[in-house]
CSV table of C-alpha atoms in Angstrom, one decimal:
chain,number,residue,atom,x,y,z
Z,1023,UNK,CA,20.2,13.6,19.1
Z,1024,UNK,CA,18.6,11.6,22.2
Z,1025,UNK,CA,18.0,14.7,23.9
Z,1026,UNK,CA,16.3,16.5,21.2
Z,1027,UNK,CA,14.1,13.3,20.8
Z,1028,UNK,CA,13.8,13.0,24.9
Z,1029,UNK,CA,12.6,17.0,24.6
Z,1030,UNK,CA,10.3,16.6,21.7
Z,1031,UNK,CA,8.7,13.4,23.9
Z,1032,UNK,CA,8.5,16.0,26.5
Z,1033,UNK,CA,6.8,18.8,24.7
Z,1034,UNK,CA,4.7,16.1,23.5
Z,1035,UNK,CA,3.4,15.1,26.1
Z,1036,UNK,CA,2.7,17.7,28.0
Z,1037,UNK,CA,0.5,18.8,25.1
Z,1038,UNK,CA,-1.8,15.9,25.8
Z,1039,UNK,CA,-1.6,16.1,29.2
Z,1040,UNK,CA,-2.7,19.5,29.4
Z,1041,UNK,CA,-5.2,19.2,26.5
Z,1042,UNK,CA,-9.0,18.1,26.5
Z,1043,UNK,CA,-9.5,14.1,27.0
Z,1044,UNK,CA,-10.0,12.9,23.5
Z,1045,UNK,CA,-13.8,12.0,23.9
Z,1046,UNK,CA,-13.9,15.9,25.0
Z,1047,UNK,CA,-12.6,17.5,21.8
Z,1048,UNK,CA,-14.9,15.3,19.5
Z,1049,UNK,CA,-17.7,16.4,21.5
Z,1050,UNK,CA,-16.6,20.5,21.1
Z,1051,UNK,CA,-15.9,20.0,17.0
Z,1052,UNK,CA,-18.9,22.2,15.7
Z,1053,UNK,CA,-21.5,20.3,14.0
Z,1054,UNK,CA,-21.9,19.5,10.2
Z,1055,UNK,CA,-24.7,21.4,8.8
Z,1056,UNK,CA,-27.9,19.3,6.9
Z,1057,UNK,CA,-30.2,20.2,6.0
Z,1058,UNK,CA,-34.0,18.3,6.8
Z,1059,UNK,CA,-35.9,21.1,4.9
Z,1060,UNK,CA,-33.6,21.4,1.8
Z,1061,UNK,CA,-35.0,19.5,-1.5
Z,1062,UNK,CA,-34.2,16.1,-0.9
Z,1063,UNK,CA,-31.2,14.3,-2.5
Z,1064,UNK,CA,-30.1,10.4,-2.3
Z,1065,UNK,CA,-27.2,9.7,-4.7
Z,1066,UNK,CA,-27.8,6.0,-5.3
Z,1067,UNK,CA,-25.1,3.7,-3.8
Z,1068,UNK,CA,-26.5,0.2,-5.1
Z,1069,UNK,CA,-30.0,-1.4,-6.1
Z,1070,UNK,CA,-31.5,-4.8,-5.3
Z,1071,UNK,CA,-35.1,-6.6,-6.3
Z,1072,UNK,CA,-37.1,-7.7,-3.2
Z,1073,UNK,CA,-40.8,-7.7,-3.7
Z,1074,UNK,CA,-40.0,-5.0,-5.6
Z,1075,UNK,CA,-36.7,-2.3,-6.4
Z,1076,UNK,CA,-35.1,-0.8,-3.3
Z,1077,UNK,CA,-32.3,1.3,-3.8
Z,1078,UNK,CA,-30.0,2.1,-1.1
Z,1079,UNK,CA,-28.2,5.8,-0.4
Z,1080,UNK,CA,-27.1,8.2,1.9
Z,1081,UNK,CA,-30.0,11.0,2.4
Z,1082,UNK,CA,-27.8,14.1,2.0
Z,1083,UNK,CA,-30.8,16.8,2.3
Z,1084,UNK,CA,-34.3,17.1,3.1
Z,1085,UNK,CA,-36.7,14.3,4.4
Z,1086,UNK,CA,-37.9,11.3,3.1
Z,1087,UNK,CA,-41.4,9.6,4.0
Z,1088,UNK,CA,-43.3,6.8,3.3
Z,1089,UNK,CA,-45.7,7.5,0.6
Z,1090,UNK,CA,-44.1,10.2,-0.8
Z,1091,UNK,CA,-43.5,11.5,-4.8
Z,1092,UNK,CA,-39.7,11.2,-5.7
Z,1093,UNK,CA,-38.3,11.9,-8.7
Z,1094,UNK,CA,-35.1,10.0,-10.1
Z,1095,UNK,CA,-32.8,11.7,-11.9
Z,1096,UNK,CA,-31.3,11.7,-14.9
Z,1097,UNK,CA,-34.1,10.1,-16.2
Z,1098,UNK,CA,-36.8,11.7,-14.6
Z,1099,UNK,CA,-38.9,8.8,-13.9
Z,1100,UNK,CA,-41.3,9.8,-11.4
Z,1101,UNK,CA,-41.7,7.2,-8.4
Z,1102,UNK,CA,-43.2,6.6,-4.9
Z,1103,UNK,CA,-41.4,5.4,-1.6
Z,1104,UNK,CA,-43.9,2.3,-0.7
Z,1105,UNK,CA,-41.5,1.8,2.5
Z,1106,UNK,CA,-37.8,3.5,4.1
Z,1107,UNK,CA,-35.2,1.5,6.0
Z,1108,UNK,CA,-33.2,3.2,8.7
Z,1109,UNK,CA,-30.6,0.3,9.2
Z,1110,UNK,CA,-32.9,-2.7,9.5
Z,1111,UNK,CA,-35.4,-1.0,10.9
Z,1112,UNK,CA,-38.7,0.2,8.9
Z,1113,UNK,CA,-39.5,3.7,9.8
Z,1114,UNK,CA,-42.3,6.6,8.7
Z,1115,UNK,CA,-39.8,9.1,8.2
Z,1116,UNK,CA,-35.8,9.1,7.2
Z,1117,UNK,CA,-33.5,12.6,8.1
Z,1118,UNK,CA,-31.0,13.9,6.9
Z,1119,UNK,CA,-27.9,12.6,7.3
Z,1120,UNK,CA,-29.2,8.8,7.4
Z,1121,UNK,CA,-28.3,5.9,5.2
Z,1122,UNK,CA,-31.0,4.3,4.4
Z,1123,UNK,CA,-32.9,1.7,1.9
Z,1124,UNK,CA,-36.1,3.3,-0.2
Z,1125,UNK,CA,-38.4,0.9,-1.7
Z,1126,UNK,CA,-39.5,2.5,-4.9
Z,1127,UNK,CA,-43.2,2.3,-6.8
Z,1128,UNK,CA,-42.9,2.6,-10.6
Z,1129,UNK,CA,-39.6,1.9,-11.9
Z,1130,UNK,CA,-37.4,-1.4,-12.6
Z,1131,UNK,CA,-34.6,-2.6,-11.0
Z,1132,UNK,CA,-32.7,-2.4,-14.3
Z,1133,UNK,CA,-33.4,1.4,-14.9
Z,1134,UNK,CA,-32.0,2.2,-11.6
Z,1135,UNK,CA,-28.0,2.8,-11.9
Z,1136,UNK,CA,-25.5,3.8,-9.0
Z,1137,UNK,CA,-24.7,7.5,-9.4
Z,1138,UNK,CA,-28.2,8.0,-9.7
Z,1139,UNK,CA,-30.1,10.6,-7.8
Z,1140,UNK,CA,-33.0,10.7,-6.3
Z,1141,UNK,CA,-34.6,14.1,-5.9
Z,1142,UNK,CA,-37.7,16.2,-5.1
Z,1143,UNK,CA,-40.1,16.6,-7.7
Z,1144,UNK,CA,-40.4,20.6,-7.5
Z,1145,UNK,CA,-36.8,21.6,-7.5
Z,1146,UNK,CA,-34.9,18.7,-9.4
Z,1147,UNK,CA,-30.6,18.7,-9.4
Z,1148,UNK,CA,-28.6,19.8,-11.8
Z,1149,UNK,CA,-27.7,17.1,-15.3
Z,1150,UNK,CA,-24.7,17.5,-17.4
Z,1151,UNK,CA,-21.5,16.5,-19.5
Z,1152,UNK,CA,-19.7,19.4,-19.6
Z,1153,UNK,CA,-18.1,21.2,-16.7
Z,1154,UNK,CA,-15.4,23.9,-15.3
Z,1155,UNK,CA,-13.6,22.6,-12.1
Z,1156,UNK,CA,-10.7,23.8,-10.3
Z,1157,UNK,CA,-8.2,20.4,-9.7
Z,1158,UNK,CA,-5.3,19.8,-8.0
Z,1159,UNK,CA,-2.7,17.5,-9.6
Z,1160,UNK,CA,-1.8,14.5,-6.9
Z,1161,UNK,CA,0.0,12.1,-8.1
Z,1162,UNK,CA,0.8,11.6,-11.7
Z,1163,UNK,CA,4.8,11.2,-13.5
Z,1164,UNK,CA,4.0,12.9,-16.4
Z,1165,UNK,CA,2.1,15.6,-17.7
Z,1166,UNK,CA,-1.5,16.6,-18.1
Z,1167,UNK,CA,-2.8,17.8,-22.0
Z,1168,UNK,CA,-5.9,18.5,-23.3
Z,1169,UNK,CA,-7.3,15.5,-24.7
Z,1170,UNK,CA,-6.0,13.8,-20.9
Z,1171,UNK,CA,-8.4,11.0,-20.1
Z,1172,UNK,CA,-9.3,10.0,-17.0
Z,1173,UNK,CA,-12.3,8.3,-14.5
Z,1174,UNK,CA,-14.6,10.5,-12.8
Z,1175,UNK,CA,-15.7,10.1,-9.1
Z,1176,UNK,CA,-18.1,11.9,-7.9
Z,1177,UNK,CA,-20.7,11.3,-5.0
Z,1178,UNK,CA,-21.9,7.7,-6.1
Z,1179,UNK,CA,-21.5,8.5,-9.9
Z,1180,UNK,CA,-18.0,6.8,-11.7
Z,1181,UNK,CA,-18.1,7.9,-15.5
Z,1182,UNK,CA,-15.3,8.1,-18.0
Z,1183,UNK,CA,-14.3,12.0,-18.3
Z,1184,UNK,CA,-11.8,14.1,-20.5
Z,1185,UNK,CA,-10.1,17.5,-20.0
Z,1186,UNK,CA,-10.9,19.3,-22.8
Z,1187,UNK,CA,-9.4,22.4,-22.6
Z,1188,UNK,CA,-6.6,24.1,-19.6
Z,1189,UNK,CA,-8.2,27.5,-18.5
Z,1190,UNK,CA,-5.8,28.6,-16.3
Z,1191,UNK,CA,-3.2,27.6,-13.8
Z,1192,UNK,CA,-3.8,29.3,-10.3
Z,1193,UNK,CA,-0.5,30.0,-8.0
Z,1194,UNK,CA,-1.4,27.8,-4.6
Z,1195,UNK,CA,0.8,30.8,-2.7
Z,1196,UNK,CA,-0.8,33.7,-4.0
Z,1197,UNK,CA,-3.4,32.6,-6.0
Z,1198,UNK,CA,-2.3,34.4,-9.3
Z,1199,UNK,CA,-4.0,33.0,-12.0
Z,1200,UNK,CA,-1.8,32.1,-15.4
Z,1201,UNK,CA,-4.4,31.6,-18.6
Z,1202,UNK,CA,-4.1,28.9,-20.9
Z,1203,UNK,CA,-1.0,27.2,-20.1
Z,1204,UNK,CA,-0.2,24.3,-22.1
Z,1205,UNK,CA,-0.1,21.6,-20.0
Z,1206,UNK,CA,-0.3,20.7,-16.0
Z,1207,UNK,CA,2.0,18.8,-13.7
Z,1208,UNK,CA,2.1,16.8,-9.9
Z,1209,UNK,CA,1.6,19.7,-7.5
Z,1210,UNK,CA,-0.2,22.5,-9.7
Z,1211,UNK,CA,-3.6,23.8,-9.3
Z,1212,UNK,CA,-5.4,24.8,-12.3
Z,1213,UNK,CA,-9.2,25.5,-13.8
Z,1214,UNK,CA,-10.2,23.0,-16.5
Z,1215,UNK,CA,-12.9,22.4,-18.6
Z,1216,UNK,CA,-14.5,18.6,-18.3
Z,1217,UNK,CA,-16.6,16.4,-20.3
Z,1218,UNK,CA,-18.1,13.0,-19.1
Z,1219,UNK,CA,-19.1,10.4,-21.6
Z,1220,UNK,CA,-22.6,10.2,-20.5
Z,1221,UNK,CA,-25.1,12.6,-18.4
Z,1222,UNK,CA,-24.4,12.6,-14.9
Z,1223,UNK,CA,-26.0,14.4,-12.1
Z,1224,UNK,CA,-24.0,17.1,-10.4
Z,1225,UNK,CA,-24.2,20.2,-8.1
Z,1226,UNK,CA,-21.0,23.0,-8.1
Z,1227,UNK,CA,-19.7,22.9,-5.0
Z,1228,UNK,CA,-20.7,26.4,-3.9
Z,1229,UNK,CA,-24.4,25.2,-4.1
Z,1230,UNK,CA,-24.6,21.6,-3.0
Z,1231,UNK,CA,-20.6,20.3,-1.9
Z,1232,UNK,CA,-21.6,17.1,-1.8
Z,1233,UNK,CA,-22.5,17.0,-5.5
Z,1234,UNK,CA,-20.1,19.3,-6.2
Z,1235,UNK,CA,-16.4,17.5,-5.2
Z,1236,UNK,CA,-14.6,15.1,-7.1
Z,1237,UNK,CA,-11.7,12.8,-7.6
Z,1238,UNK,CA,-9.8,12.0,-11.5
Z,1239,UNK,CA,-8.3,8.3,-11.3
Z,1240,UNK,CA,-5.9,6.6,-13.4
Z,1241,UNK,CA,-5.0,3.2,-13.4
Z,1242,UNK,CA,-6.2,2.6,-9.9
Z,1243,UNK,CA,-4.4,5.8,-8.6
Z,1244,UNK,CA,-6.0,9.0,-7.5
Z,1245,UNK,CA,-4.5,11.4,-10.3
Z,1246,UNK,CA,-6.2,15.0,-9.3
Z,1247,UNK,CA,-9.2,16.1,-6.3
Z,1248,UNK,CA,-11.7,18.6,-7.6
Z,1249,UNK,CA,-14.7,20.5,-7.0
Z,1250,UNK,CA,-17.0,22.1,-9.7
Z,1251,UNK,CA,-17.2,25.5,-10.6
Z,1252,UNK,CA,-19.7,26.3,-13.3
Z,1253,UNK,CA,-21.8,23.9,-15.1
Z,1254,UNK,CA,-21.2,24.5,-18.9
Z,1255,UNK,CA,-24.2,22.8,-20.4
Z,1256,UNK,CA,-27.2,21.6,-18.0
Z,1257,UNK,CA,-30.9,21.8,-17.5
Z,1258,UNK,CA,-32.2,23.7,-15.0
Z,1259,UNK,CA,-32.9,21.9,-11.4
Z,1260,UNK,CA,-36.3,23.8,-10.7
Z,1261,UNK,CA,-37.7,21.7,-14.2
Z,1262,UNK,CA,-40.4,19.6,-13.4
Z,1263,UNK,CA,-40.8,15.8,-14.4
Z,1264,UNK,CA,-42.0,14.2,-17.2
């Protein structure tokens, strides 16, 4: 037993000794792709009232500059950023990729909720209740119905959600889908169909993966990961504002 551990140390570390210094192999990972000319999308972290409503977020596409037309979704209140925070600092212009703090012209501090999105004004995100997702069973003892009830976490939203109906279970070897099996376990991937309580604003993950991937928790655990295949029922994202 020692000398399998004292060859395992070995192999070990002569892996990291012949491999790039750490500070080396972060700076060769490929970069993550944003997008600064993509339609511009904030999901809304928190909101505050200072001289007027700032909202803060993580700017996940597209731009956002001082002065300019925002719609917030899904109420499609139309509103102005009067000023943008990059840390603590005020600045003309926000990128992609950057949290930052918006203060917003034309809308209340009370009509601004977390899971929110902010959005630009000619091609809007997606709204919706009802929704097919592929999940993956995590952690849970017993077994999932239709009827199952869970919470929903998705970008900044949380919402109360229920599996309506099992589509099929998919194989995670060979990817051999089974249709409507009657219930799903710990371990199993399957295609559901979901429905929140209330509208939310979401993306599948094809188009926009940060809209588009989820988590189902139960009783403070994390029951299933997810990411969205089809919106069921939605209004379309290039619909102007009211």
């Amino acid at each position: 037993t020692m000398s399998v551990v004292a060859d395992l140390r070995f192999a070990v570390s002569v892996f990291l000794l012949s491999g790039p210094a750490f500070l080396e192999y972060l700076d060769s990972l490929p970069s993550i792709f944003r997008s600064s000319s993509g339609p511009v999308r904030i999901p809304i972290v928190d909101r505050y009232k200072d001289m007027g409503t700032i909202i803060m977020g993580k700017l996940e596409s597209g731009a956002v500059s001082k002065g300019q037309s925002l719609v917030l979704m899904p109420n499609r209140s139309t509103v102005d950023a009067i000023a943008v925070f990059v840390e603590e600092n005020e600045r003309p212009t926000a990128q992609c990729g950057e949290n930052i703090r918006i203060k917003l012209k034309g809308v209340e501090e009370e009509d601004v909720s977390p899971g929110f999105v902010l959005c630009s004004p000619g091609l809007l995100c997606h709204t919706t209740r009802v929704f097919d997702a592929q999940v993956v069973v995590m952690e849970y003892k017993s077994i999932i119905c239709a009827g199952y009830g869970a919470v929903l976490h998705v970008h900044t939203a949380v919402e109360d959600v229920k599996i309506t109906n099992l589509i099929c279970t998919i194989d995670r070897k060979t990817g051999q889908k089974k249709p409507r099996p009657r219930f799903i376990k710990q371990d199993m991937s399957a295609i559901v169909r979901l429905e929140t309580s209330g509208i939310i604003c979401l993306e599948t993950f094809k188009e926009f993966p940060q809209l588009g991937r989820f988590t189902l928790r139960d009783e403070g655990k994390t029951v299933a990961v997810g990411k969205v295949l089809k919106l069921v029922s939605c209004e379309p994202s290039s619909a102007g504002a009211n």
